[in-house]
């Protein structure tokens, strides 16, 4: 669609306000005519009234994902920093969330801990600034989870690159969702234990040292249903693919990155059970469609999938001094959903928040 980023303060669900239909009286010429004409007019007016009422009740939601800097070098450190409330970078993260004001926010780089203590502290800090998120969701990620194998071939075990996903400790750099919609926890689908070799068409090497234990997901692949008022459901995805670099000529990370992205294409094609049209595929693919390292065809195929739409084509979401601007994070609403606006936040660290406004029928 090529929507411009805009300014979030002006875009925030103001679109509907500017398009509110005029409910004044019909022009006098429509009221002329005989009984039959007036009867037809009455039916038309009723139909229009119902349509306007339907539109007035339509629900606009802001869905966002962000690879915000919420990772620390040890367990419990993020919680400590959030409770101290004196970290300038964390303050910038929280102020950005408050300003963009998403209804559903996926964080793809936040340390996981037991009881979601750090996530709860973040939620409490946001609430003090007026951004309430009553529903939190996170699962233990694959990051830092031991495999018992020497995956990087350095002759040592138990190091960050030997884990299911890179991590100095179990849970470092996981994912989490903050939501104003209730989460249908009983119907969450977690694909994070799928072995890499079991993805149809897997690019895993035949001699990969973790062939029989290596999971596909670096952090996780989730499908999370959200309850909408009235009983309908909107499903959002969550994933954070490994960077397609930091390896050798065997291109292990590049292969795995491509397959982590390809999972959602396979999912949308029905390879992992039923697919709903009310879906938003989002997360950090760590893959640009045209620039940077990696097997970019994987993300191009996902962007071109007929079940999805791309509100921000060609817009970089991150910028590294040594690499330059790249598009790595995505919010891709289902083709049946109506997109009214989309944009990017200012960066905190290399990454920008990606947000999309969608209007859902009641």
CSV table of C-alpha atoms in Angstrom, one decimal, residues 3-326:
chain,number,residue,atom,x,y,z
A,3,UNK,CA,1.5,4.2,3.5
A,4,UNK,CA,3.7,6.8,4.9
A,5,UNK,CA,5.1,6.6,8.4
A,6,UNK,CA,3.2,9.6,9.6
A,7,UNK,CA,3.4,10.9,13.1
A,8,UNK,CA,1.9,8.5,15.6
A,9,UNK,CA,0.5,11.3,17.7
A,10,UNK,CA,-1.7,12.4,14.7
A,11,UNK,CA,-2.4,8.9,13.3
A,12,UNK,CA,-3.7,7.3,16.5
A,13,UNK,CA,-7.1,6.1,15.5
A,14,UNK,CA,-7.9,9.5,14.3
A,15,UNK,CA,-8.7,8.2,10.8
A,16,UNK,CA,-12.2,7.1,11.9
A,17,UNK,CA,-12.9,10.4,13.5
A,18,UNK,CA,-12.2,12.3,10.2
A,19,UNK,CA,-14.4,9.9,8.3
A,20,UNK,CA,-17.4,9.9,10.5
A,21,UNK,CA,-20.5,9.9,8.3
A,22,UNK,CA,-22.9,12.8,8.3
A,23,UNK,CA,-26.0,11.7,10.1
A,24,UNK,CA,-28.0,14.8,9.4
A,25,UNK,CA,-31.4,14.8,7.6
A,26,UNK,CA,-31.6,13.7,4.0
A,27,UNK,CA,-31.8,16.4,1.3
A,28,UNK,CA,-35.5,17.5,0.8
A,29,UNK,CA,-35.6,16.1,-2.8
A,30,UNK,CA,-35.2,12.5,-1.4
A,31,UNK,CA,-38.5,13.0,0.6
A,32,UNK,CA,-40.6,13.8,-2.4
A,33,UNK,CA,-42.8,11.3,-4.4
A,34,UNK,CA,-45.7,9.0,-3.7
A,35,UNK,CA,-46.3,6.2,-1.2
A,36,UNK,CA,-44.3,3.7,-3.1
A,37,UNK,CA,-41.4,6.1,-3.4
A,38,UNK,CA,-41.5,6.9,0.3
A,39,UNK,CA,-41.7,3.2,1.1
A,40,UNK,CA,-38.6,2.5,-1.0
A,41,UNK,CA,-36.9,5.5,0.6
A,42,UNK,CA,-37.7,4.2,4.1
A,43,UNK,CA,-36.1,0.9,3.3
A,44,UNK,CA,-33.0,2.5,1.8
A,45,UNK,CA,-32.7,4.8,4.8
A,46,UNK,CA,-33.0,1.9,7.2
A,47,UNK,CA,-30.3,0.0,5.2
A,48,UNK,CA,-28.0,3.1,5.3
A,49,UNK,CA,-28.7,3.6,9.0
A,50,UNK,CA,-27.8,0.0,9.8
A,51,UNK,CA,-24.6,0.3,7.6
A,52,UNK,CA,-23.5,3.4,9.4
A,53,UNK,CA,-24.2,1.9,12.8
A,54,UNK,CA,-22.2,-1.1,11.7
A,55,UNK,CA,-19.3,1.1,10.7
A,56,UNK,CA,-19.5,3.1,13.9
A,57,UNK,CA,-19.1,0.0,15.9
A,58,UNK,CA,-16.1,-1.2,13.8
A,59,UNK,CA,-13.0,-1.8,16.0
A,60,UNK,CA,-9.7,-0.2,15.2
A,61,UNK,CA,-6.6,-1.8,16.7
A,62,UNK,CA,-3.0,-0.8,16.6
A,63,UNK,CA,-0.7,-3.9,16.3
A,64,UNK,CA,3.0,-3.5,16.8
A,65,UNK,CA,6.3,-5.3,17.1
A,66,UNK,CA,9.6,-4.0,18.4
A,67,UNK,CA,13.1,-5.4,18.9
A,68,UNK,CA,13.6,-3.1,21.8
A,69,UNK,CA,16.8,-3.2,23.9
A,70,UNK,CA,15.5,-5.3,26.8
A,71,UNK,CA,18.3,-7.8,27.1
A,72,UNK,CA,20.9,-7.9,29.8
A,73,UNK,CA,24.0,-10.0,30.4
A,74,UNK,CA,22.7,-12.0,33.4
A,75,UNK,CA,19.4,-13.4,34.8
A,76,UNK,CA,17.5,-10.9,36.9
A,77,UNK,CA,19.5,-7.9,35.7
A,78,UNK,CA,16.7,-6.6,33.5
A,79,UNK,CA,14.3,-6.8,36.5
A,80,UNK,CA,16.7,-4.9,38.6
A,81,UNK,CA,17.1,-2.1,36.1
A,82,UNK,CA,13.4,-1.8,35.6
A,83,UNK,CA,12.8,-1.5,39.3
A,84,UNK,CA,15.5,1.1,39.7
A,85,UNK,CA,13.8,3.3,37.0
A,86,UNK,CA,17.0,5.3,36.4
A,87,UNK,CA,18.2,3.7,33.1
A,88,UNK,CA,17.9,6.3,30.3
A,89,UNK,CA,17.5,3.7,27.6
A,90,UNK,CA,14.7,1.9,29.4
A,91,UNK,CA,13.0,5.2,30.0
A,92,UNK,CA,13.2,5.8,26.3
A,93,UNK,CA,11.7,2.4,25.6
A,94,UNK,CA,8.8,3.1,27.9
A,95,UNK,CA,8.1,6.6,26.6
A,96,UNK,CA,8.1,5.3,23.0
A,97,UNK,CA,5.6,2.6,23.9
A,98,UNK,CA,3.4,5.2,25.6
A,99,UNK,CA,3.6,7.6,22.7
A,100,UNK,CA,2.9,5.0,20.0
A,101,UNK,CA,0.2,3.4,22.2
A,102,UNK,CA,-0.3,0.0,20.5
A,103,UNK,CA,-3.2,-2.2,21.7
A,104,UNK,CA,-1.1,-5.3,21.1
A,105,UNK,CA,2.7,-5.2,21.3
A,106,UNK,CA,5.1,-8.0,20.5
A,107,UNK,CA,8.6,-7.6,22.0
A,108,UNK,CA,11.2,-9.7,20.3
A,109,UNK,CA,14.2,-9.1,22.5
A,110,UNK,CA,13.3,-9.2,26.2
A,111,UNK,CA,14.8,-11.5,28.9
A,112,UNK,CA,12.4,-14.2,30.1
A,113,UNK,CA,12.2,-15.1,33.8
A,114,UNK,CA,10.1,-17.2,36.1
A,115,UNK,CA,6.7,-15.7,36.8
A,116,UNK,CA,7.3,-13.0,34.1
A,117,UNK,CA,8.7,-10.7,36.8
A,118,UNK,CA,10.6,-8.4,34.4
A,119,UNK,CA,7.7,-8.2,32.0
A,120,UNK,CA,5.3,-7.4,34.9
A,121,UNK,CA,7.7,-4.6,36.0
A,122,UNK,CA,7.7,-3.2,32.5
A,123,UNK,CA,3.9,-3.3,32.5
A,124,UNK,CA,3.7,-1.6,35.8
A,125,UNK,CA,6.0,1.2,34.7
A,126,UNK,CA,3.9,1.7,31.6
A,127,UNK,CA,0.7,1.9,33.7
A,128,UNK,CA,2.2,4.7,35.7
A,129,UNK,CA,2.4,6.7,32.5
A,130,UNK,CA,-1.2,5.9,31.5
A,131,UNK,CA,-0.6,2.9,29.1
A,132,UNK,CA,-2.4,-0.1,30.6
A,133,UNK,CA,-1.8,-3.6,29.4
A,134,UNK,CA,-3.9,-6.0,31.6
A,135,UNK,CA,-2.8,-9.1,29.6
A,136,UNK,CA,0.8,-10.4,29.4
A,137,UNK,CA,2.0,-13.5,27.6
A,138,UNK,CA,5.4,-15.1,27.3
A,139,UNK,CA,6.7,-18.7,27.0
A,140,UNK,CA,10.1,-20.0,27.8
A,141,UNK,CA,12.2,-19.4,24.7
A,142,UNK,CA,14.8,-21.6,23.1
A,143,UNK,CA,17.5,-19.0,23.8
A,144,UNK,CA,20.1,-20.4,26.1
A,145,UNK,CA,18.4,-23.8,26.3
A,146,UNK,CA,21.2,-26.4,26.3
A,147,UNK,CA,21.5,-29.0,23.6
A,148,UNK,CA,24.3,-31.0,25.0
A,149,UNK,CA,26.1,-30.7,21.6
A,150,UNK,CA,29.1,-28.7,20.4
A,151,UNK,CA,27.1,-27.0,17.7
A,152,UNK,CA,29.8,-24.4,16.7
A,153,UNK,CA,32.6,-27.0,16.6
A,154,UNK,CA,34.9,-25.2,18.9
A,155,UNK,CA,35.6,-28.3,21.1
A,156,UNK,CA,33.7,-26.9,24.1
A,157,UNK,CA,30.2,-27.5,25.4
A,158,UNK,CA,27.6,-25.3,27.1
A,159,UNK,CA,28.5,-22.0,25.5
A,160,UNK,CA,26.0,-19.6,24.0
A,161,UNK,CA,26.3,-20.9,20.5
A,162,UNK,CA,25.7,-24.5,21.7
A,163,UNK,CA,22.2,-23.7,22.9
A,164,UNK,CA,19.0,-24.2,20.9
A,165,UNK,CA,19.1,-20.4,20.4
A,166,UNK,CA,22.0,-18.1,21.2
A,167,UNK,CA,21.9,-17.1,24.8
A,168,UNK,CA,24.3,-16.7,27.7
A,169,UNK,CA,21.6,-18.0,30.0
A,170,UNK,CA,18.3,-19.7,29.6
A,171,UNK,CA,15.7,-17.1,28.6
A,172,UNK,CA,18.1,-14.3,27.5
A,173,UNK,CA,16.5,-12.4,24.6
A,174,UNK,CA,13.1,-14.1,24.5
A,175,UNK,CA,9.8,-12.7,23.4
A,176,UNK,CA,6.7,-11.3,25.1
A,177,UNK,CA,3.3,-9.9,24.3
A,178,UNK,CA,1.5,-7.0,26.1
A,179,UNK,CA,-2.1,-6.8,25.1
A,180,UNK,CA,-5.3,-4.9,25.9
A,181,UNK,CA,-7.2,-7.8,24.4
A,182,UNK,CA,-7.7,-11.0,26.5
A,183,UNK,CA,-5.4,-13.8,25.4
A,184,UNK,CA,-7.1,-17.2,24.6
A,185,UNK,CA,-4.4,-19.1,26.4
A,186,UNK,CA,-6.0,-22.5,25.9
A,187,UNK,CA,-5.8,-22.2,22.1
A,188,UNK,CA,-2.2,-20.8,21.8
A,189,UNK,CA,-0.2,-22.9,19.4
A,190,UNK,CA,3.5,-23.2,20.2
A,191,UNK,CA,5.7,-24.6,17.4
A,192,UNK,CA,8.9,-23.9,19.2
A,193,UNK,CA,9.8,-27.5,19.8
A,194,UNK,CA,9.6,-28.4,16.1
A,195,UNK,CA,13.0,-29.9,15.0
A,196,UNK,CA,14.7,-28.0,12.2
A,197,UNK,CA,15.0,-31.2,10.1
A,198,UNK,CA,11.2,-31.7,10.4
A,199,UNK,CA,10.3,-28.5,8.5
A,200,UNK,CA,9.2,-29.6,5.0
A,201,UNK,CA,12.1,-28.8,2.6
A,202,UNK,CA,14.5,-28.1,5.5
A,203,UNK,CA,17.8,-26.5,4.6
A,204,UNK,CA,19.6,-28.2,7.5
A,205,UNK,CA,22.9,-29.8,6.4
A,206,UNK,CA,23.0,-33.6,6.3
A,207,UNK,CA,26.0,-33.6,8.6
A,208,UNK,CA,24.7,-30.9,11.0
A,209,UNK,CA,26.1,-31.7,14.5
A,210,UNK,CA,22.6,-31.0,16.0
A,211,UNK,CA,20.6,-32.8,13.4
A,212,UNK,CA,18.6,-34.9,15.8
A,213,UNK,CA,18.1,-32.3,18.5
A,214,UNK,CA,18.3,-28.9,17.0
A,215,UNK,CA,15.0,-27.0,17.0
A,216,UNK,CA,14.0,-24.8,14.2
A,217,UNK,CA,13.1,-21.8,16.4
A,218,UNK,CA,16.0,-19.6,17.7
A,219,UNK,CA,13.6,-18.0,20.2
A,220,UNK,CA,10.1,-19.4,19.3
A,221,UNK,CA,7.2,-19.6,16.8
A,222,UNK,CA,3.8,-18.9,18.4
A,223,UNK,CA,0.3,-18.3,17.2
A,224,UNK,CA,-1.6,-16.4,19.9
A,225,UNK,CA,-5.4,-15.9,19.6
A,226,UNK,CA,-6.8,-12.7,21.1
A,227,UNK,CA,-10.4,-12.4,22.2
A,228,UNK,CA,-12.3,-9.5,20.7
A,229,UNK,CA,-15.5,-8.0,22.1
A,230,UNK,CA,-18.4,-10.1,20.9
A,231,UNK,CA,-16.6,-13.4,20.8
A,232,UNK,CA,-14.6,-13.0,17.6
A,233,UNK,CA,-10.8,-13.8,17.5
A,234,UNK,CA,-7.8,-12.1,16.1
A,235,UNK,CA,-4.6,-14.3,15.9
A,236,UNK,CA,-1.1,-12.8,16.0
A,237,UNK,CA,2.2,-14.6,15.5
A,238,UNK,CA,5.5,-14.2,17.3
A,239,UNK,CA,8.9,-15.1,16.1
A,240,UNK,CA,12.5,-13.9,16.2
A,241,UNK,CA,14.8,-15.6,13.7
A,242,UNK,CA,18.5,-16.0,14.2
A,243,UNK,CA,20.7,-13.5,12.3
A,244,UNK,CA,22.0,-15.0,9.0
A,245,UNK,CA,25.6,-14.2,9.9
A,246,UNK,CA,28.2,-15.1,12.6
A,247,UNK,CA,29.0,-18.5,11.0
A,248,UNK,CA,31.3,-19.8,8.3
A,249,UNK,CA,31.1,-21.0,4.7
A,250,UNK,CA,28.7,-23.7,5.7
A,251,UNK,CA,26.1,-20.9,6.2
A,252,UNK,CA,24.4,-22.6,9.1
A,253,UNK,CA,22.8,-19.5,10.4
A,254,UNK,CA,21.8,-18.3,6.9
A,255,UNK,CA,20.1,-21.7,6.3
A,256,UNK,CA,18.3,-21.6,9.7
A,257,UNK,CA,17.2,-18.0,9.3
A,258,UNK,CA,15.6,-18.7,6.0
A,259,UNK,CA,13.8,-21.8,7.3
A,260,UNK,CA,12.5,-19.8,10.4
A,261,UNK,CA,11.0,-17.3,8.0
A,262,UNK,CA,9.8,-20.0,5.6
A,263,UNK,CA,7.9,-21.6,8.5
A,264,UNK,CA,5.2,-19.0,8.3
A,265,UNK,CA,4.8,-19.4,4.5
A,266,UNK,CA,4.3,-23.2,5.1
A,267,UNK,CA,1.9,-22.4,7.9
A,268,UNK,CA,-0.2,-20.1,5.7
A,269,UNK,CA,-0.2,-22.8,3.0
A,270,UNK,CA,-1.9,-25.1,5.6
A,271,UNK,CA,1.1,-27.2,6.5
A,272,UNK,CA,0.5,-27.0,10.2
A,273,UNK,CA,-3.2,-27.1,10.6
A,274,UNK,CA,-6.1,-24.7,10.2
A,275,UNK,CA,-5.4,-21.1,9.2
A,276,UNK,CA,-7.6,-18.2,10.1
A,277,UNK,CA,-8.0,-15.2,7.8
A,278,UNK,CA,-8.1,-12.8,10.8
A,279,UNK,CA,-4.3,-13.1,11.4
A,280,UNK,CA,-1.4,-10.8,11.7
A,281,UNK,CA,2.0,-12.3,11.0
A,282,UNK,CA,4.7,-10.3,12.9
A,283,UNK,CA,8.1,-10.5,14.4
A,284,UNK,CA,11.8,-10.0,13.7
A,285,UNK,CA,12.8,-12.0,10.6
A,286,UNK,CA,16.4,-10.6,10.7
A,287,UNK,CA,16.1,-10.6,6.9
A,288,UNK,CA,15.8,-7.8,4.4
A,289,UNK,CA,14.1,-8.5,1.1
A,290,UNK,CA,16.8,-7.0,-1.1
A,291,UNK,CA,19.8,-5.9,1.0
A,292,UNK,CA,22.2,-7.3,3.6
A,293,UNK,CA,23.2,-10.9,4.3
A,294,UNK,CA,20.9,-13.9,4.2
A,295,UNK,CA,18.7,-15.8,1.8
A,296,UNK,CA,16.4,-13.0,1.0
A,297,UNK,CA,14.0,-15.1,-1.2
A,298,UNK,CA,12.5,-16.5,2.1
A,299,UNK,CA,11.2,-13.1,3.2
A,300,UNK,CA,10.2,-12.1,-0.3
A,301,UNK,CA,8.0,-15.2,-0.6
A,302,UNK,CA,6.4,-14.4,2.7
A,303,UNK,CA,5.7,-10.8,1.7
A,304,UNK,CA,4.2,-11.9,-1.6
A,305,UNK,CA,1.9,-14.5,0.0
A,306,UNK,CA,-1.7,-13.9,-1.1
A,307,UNK,CA,-3.0,-14.4,2.4
A,308,UNK,CA,-1.1,-11.3,3.6
A,309,UNK,CA,-0.7,-7.6,2.9
A,310,UNK,CA,2.4,-5.4,3.4
A,311,UNK,CA,1.6,-1.9,4.6
A,312,UNK,CA,5.2,-0.6,4.7
A,313,UNK,CA,7.0,-1.9,1.6
A,314,UNK,CA,10.6,-0.8,1.4
A,315,UNK,CA,10.8,0.9,4.8
A,316,UNK,CA,13.9,0.0,6.9
A,317,UNK,CA,13.2,-0.8,10.5
A,318,UNK,CA,16.8,-0.9,11.8
A,319,UNK,CA,20.1,0.9,11.1
A,320,UNK,CA,23.5,-0.3,12.2
A,321,UNK,CA,26.6,1.9,11.7
A,322,UNK,CA,28.6,-0.9,10.2
A,323,UNK,CA,25.8,-2.3,8.0
A,324,UNK,CA,23.3,0.5,7.2
A,325,UNK,CA,19.5,0.6,7.1
A,326,UNK,CA,17.7,-2.8,6.7
